[in-house]
GROMACS .gro file of C-alpha atoms in nm:
model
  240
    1UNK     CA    1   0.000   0.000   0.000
    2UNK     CA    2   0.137   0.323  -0.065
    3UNK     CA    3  -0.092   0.580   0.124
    4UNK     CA    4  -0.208   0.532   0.481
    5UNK     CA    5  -0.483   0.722   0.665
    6UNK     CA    6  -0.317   0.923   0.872
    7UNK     CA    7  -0.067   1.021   0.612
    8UNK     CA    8  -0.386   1.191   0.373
    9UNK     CA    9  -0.369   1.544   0.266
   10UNK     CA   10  -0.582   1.773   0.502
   11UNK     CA   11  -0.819   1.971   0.363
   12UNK     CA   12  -0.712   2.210   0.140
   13UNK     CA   13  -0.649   2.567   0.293
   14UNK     CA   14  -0.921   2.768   0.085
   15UNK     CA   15  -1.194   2.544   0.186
   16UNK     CA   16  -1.467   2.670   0.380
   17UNK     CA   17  -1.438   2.613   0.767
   18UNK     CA   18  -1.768   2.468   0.790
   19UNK     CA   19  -1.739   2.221   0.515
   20UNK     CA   20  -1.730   1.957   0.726
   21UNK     CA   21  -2.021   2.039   0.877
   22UNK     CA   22  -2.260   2.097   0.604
   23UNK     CA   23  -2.133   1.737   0.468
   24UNK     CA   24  -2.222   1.596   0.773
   25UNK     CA   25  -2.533   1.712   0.809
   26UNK     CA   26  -2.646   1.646   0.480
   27UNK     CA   27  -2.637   1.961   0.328
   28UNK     CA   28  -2.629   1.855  -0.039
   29UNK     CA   29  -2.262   2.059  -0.211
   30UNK     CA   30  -2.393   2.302  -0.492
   31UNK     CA   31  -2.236   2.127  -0.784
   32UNK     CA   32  -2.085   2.295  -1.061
   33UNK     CA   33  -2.347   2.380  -1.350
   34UNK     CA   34  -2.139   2.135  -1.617
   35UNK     CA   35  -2.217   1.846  -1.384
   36UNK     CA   36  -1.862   1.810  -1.282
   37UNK     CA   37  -1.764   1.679  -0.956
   38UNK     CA   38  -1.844   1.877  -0.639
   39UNK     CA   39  -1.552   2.100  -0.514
   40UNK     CA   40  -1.282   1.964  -0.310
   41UNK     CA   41  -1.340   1.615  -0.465
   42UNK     CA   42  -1.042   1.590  -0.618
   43UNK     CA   43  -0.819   1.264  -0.665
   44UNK     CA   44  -0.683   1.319  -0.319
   45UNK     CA   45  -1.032   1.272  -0.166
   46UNK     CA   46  -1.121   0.983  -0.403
   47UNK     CA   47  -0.774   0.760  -0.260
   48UNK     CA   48  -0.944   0.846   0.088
   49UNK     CA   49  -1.314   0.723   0.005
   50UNK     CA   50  -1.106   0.405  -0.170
   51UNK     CA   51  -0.941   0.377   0.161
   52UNK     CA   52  -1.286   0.418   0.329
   53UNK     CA   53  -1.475   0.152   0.132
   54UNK     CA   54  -1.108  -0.077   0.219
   55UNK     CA   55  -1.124  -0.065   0.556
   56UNK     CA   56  -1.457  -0.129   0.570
   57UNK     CA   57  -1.410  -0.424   0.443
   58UNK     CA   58  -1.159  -0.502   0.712
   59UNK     CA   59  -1.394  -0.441   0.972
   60UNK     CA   60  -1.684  -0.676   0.785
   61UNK     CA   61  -1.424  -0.968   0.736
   62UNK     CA   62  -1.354  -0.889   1.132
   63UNK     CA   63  -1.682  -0.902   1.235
   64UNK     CA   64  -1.783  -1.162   1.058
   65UNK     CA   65  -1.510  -1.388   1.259
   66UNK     CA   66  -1.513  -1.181   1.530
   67UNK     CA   67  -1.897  -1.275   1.600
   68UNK     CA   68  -1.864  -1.627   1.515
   69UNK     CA   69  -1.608  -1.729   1.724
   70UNK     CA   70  -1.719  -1.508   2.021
   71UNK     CA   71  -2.036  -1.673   2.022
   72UNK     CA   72  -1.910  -2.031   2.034
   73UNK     CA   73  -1.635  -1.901   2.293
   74UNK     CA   74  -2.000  -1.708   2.511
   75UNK     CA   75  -2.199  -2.064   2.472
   76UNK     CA   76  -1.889  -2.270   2.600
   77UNK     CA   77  -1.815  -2.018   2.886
   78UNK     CA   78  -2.171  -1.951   2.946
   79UNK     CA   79  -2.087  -1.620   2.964
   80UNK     CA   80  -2.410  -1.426   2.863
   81UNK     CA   81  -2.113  -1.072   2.835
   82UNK     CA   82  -1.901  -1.242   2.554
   83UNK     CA   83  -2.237  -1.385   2.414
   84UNK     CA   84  -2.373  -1.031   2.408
   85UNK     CA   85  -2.059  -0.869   2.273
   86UNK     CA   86  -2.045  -1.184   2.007
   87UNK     CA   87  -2.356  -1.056   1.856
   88UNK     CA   88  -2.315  -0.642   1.871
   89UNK     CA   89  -2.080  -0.750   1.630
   90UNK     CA   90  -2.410  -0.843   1.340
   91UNK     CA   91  -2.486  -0.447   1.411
   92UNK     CA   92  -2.158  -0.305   1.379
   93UNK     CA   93  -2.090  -0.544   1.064
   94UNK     CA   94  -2.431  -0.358   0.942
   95UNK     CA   95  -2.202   0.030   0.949
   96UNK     CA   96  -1.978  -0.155   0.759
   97UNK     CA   97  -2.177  -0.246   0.469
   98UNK     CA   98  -2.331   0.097   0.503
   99UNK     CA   99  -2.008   0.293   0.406
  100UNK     CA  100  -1.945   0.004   0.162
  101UNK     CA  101  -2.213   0.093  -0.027
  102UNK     CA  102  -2.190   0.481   0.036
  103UNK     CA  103  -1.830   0.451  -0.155
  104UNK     CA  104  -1.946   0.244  -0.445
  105UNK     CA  105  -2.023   0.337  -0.800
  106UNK     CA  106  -2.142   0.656  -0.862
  107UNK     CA  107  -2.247   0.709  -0.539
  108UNK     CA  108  -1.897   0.809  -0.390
  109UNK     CA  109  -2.038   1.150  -0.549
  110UNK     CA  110  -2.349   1.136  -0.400
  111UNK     CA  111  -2.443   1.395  -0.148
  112UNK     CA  112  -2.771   1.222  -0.140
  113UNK     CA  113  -2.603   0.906  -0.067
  114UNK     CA  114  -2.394   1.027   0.219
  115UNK     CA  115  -2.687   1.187   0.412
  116UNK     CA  116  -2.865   0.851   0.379
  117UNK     CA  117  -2.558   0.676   0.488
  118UNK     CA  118  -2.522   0.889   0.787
  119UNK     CA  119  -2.871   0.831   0.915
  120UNK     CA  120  -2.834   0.452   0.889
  121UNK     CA  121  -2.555   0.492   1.076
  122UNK     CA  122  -2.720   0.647   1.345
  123UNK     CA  123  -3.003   0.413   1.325
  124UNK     CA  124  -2.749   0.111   1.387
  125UNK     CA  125  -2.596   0.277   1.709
  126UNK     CA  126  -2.941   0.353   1.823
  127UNK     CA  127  -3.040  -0.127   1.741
  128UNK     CA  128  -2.713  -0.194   1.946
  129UNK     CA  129  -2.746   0.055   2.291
  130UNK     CA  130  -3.086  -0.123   2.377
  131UNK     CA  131  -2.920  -0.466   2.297
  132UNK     CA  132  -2.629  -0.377   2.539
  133UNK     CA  133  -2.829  -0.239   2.773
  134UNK     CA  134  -3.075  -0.515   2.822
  135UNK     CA  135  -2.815  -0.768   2.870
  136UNK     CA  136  -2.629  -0.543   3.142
  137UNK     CA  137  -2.995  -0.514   3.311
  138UNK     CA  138  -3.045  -0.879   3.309
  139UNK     CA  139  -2.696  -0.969   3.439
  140UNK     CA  140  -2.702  -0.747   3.739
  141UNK     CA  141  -3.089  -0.846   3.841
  142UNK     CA  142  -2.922  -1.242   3.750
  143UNK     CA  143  -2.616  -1.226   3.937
  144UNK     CA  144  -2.451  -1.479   3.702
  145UNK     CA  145  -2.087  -1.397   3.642
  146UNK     CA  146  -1.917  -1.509   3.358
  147UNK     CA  147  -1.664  -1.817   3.345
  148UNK     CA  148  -1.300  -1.805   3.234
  149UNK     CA  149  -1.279  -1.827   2.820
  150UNK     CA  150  -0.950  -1.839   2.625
  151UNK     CA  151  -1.047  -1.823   2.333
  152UNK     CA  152  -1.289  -1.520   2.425
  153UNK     CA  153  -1.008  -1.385   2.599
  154UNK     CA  154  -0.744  -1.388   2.347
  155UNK     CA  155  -1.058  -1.243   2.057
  156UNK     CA  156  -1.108  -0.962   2.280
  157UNK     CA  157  -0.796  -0.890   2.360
  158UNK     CA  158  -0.709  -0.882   1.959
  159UNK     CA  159  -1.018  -0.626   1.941
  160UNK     CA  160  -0.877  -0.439   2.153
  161UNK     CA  161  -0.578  -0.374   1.975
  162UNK     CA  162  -0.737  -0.343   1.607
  163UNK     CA  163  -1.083  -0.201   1.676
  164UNK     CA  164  -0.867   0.146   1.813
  165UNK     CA  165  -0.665   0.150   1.531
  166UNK     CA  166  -0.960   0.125   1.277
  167UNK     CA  167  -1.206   0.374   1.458
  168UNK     CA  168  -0.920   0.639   1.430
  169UNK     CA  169  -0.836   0.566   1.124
  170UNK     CA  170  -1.192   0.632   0.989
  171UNK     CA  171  -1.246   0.960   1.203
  172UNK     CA  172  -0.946   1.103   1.018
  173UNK     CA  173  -1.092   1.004   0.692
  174UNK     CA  174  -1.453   1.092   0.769
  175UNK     CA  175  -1.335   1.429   0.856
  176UNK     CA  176  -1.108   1.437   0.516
  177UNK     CA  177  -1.439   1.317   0.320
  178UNK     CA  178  -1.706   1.512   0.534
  179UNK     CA  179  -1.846   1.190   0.591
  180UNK     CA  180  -2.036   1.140   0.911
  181UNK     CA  181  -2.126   0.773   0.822
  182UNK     CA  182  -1.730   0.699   0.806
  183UNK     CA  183  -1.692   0.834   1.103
  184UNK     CA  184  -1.996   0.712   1.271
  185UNK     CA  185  -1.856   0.342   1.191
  186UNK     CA  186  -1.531   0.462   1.330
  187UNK     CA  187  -1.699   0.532   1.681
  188UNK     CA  188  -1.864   0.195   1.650
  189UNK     CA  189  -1.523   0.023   1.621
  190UNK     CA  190  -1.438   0.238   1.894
  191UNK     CA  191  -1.735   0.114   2.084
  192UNK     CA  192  -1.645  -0.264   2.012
  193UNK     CA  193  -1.319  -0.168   2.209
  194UNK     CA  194  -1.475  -0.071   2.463
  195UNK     CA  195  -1.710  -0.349   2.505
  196UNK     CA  196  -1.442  -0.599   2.465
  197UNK     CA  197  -1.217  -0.429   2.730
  198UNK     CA  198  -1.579  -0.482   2.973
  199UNK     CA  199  -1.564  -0.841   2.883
  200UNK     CA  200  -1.187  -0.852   3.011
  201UNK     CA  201  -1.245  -0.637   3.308
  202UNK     CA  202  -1.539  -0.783   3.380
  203UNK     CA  203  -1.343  -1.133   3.341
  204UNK     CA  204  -1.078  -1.008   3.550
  205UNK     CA  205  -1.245  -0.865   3.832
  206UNK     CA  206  -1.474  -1.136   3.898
  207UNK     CA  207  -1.202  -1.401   3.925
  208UNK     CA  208  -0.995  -1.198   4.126
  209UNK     CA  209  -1.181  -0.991   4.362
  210UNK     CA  210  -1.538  -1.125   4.289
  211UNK     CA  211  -1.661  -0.795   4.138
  212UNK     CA  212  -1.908  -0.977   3.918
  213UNK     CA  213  -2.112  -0.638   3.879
  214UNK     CA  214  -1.840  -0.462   3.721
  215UNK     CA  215  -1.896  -0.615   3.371
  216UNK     CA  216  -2.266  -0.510   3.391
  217UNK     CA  217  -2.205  -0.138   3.495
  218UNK     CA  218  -1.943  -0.081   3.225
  219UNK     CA  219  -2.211  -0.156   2.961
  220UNK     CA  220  -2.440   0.028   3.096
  221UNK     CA  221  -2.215   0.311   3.050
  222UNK     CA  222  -2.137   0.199   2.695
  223UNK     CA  223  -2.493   0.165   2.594
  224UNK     CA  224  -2.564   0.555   2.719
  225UNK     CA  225  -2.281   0.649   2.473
  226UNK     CA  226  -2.433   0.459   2.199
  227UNK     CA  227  -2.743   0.641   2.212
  228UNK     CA  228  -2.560   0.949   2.240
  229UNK     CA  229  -2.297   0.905   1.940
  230UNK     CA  230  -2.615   0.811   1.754
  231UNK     CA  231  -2.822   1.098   1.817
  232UNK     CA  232  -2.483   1.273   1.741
  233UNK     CA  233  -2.433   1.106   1.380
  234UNK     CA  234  -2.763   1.178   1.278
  235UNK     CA  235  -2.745   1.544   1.335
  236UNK     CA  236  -2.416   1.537   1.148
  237UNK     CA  237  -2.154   1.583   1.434
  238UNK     CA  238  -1.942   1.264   1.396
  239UNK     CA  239  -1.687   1.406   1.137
  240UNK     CA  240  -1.651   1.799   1.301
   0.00000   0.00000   0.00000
């Protein structure tokens, strides 16, 4: 590969500071009257909607493995957390197809595409908080703590390394591409992190010191910032 994310052009120095924004939020570009490209869409910011589309792929081909074994490592365990964060993964996998198609054919061009990409976005973080949250609920009215799971632990501890690196990855190129559904998938990824470090610590805690109402509480926490990312991505905020 010879570009990386982090190594794209910023935007360039005459744009408008709120660009950004009105991409996020929707607001369709006023293309030129010969039906050429929208400004700023140059072939600098179509290498970072390839890159986009790529590593969306990466994080379908993730989830897709990342679910399936999680779930057979939850069953095994019993553990109704890995089971829980097995299948957030079928939602998350959903943002992913969502930027797929927003950066495929001639919709890469597509105002009209991104602000329906963005909403979907937001309506995926809105399907996963109550999932989360319901499963927290119903562990901490349960009491059942989750067994010891190797291969959960070693799949979580592998998201947390590479779910990080992908969410920042897209928030740099969402903000490059004034694309709040790249960066809404980015906070996702972010969000599987997050889930998967509850799993651990929830893991940990309980075979150590017996805190088997840690787990619980920490998704709590993450389903509240679901709901609030998502109410963020659909007013356009993700990318700005």
């Amino acid at each position: 590969m010879t570009e990386h994310p982090s190594a794209l052009p910023s935007t360039p120095a005459d744009a408008p500071a709120c660009a950004c924004a009105d991409a996020c939020c929707g607001s369709a570009a006023a293309a030129p009257a010969s039906g050429a490209p929208p400004a700023g869409r140059d072939e600098s910011w179509m290498r970072a909607a390839r890159w986009a589309r790529a590593l969306s792929w990466v994080s379908l081909v993730w989830m897709t493995v990342e679910g399936a074994v999680g779930i057979a490592a939850g069953v095994a365990a019993a553990s109704i957390a890995l089971i829980g964060w097995a299948l957030s993964s079928a939602v998350e996998g959903l943002a992913s197809v969502i930027v797929i198609w927003r950066f495929t054919g001639s919709r890469t061009l597509s105002e009209t595409a991104e602000g329906r990409a963005q909403k979907a976005v937001a309506v995926s973080f809105w399907l996963l908080a109550p999932y989360v949250a319901v499963e927290a609920v119903h562990k901490l009215v349960s009491g059942q703590a989750a067994e010891s799971s190797v291969p959960g632990i070693v799949l979580t501890a592998l998201s947390l390394v590479l779910m990080p690196l992908l969410g920042v990855a897209k928030h740099r190129l969402g903000a490059r591409l004034g694309s709040g559904a790249t960066a809404g998938e980015g906070t996702q990824n972010l969000l599987c992190a997050y889930l998967a470090g509850a799993v651990l610590a929830g893991l940990a805690a309980n075979a150590w010191l017996g805190w088997w109402w840690l787990d619980p509480l920490i998704g709590l926490a993450v389903a509240a910032v679901a709901v609030k990312e998502g109410r963020d991505a659909w007013r356009g905020e993700e990318c700005c």
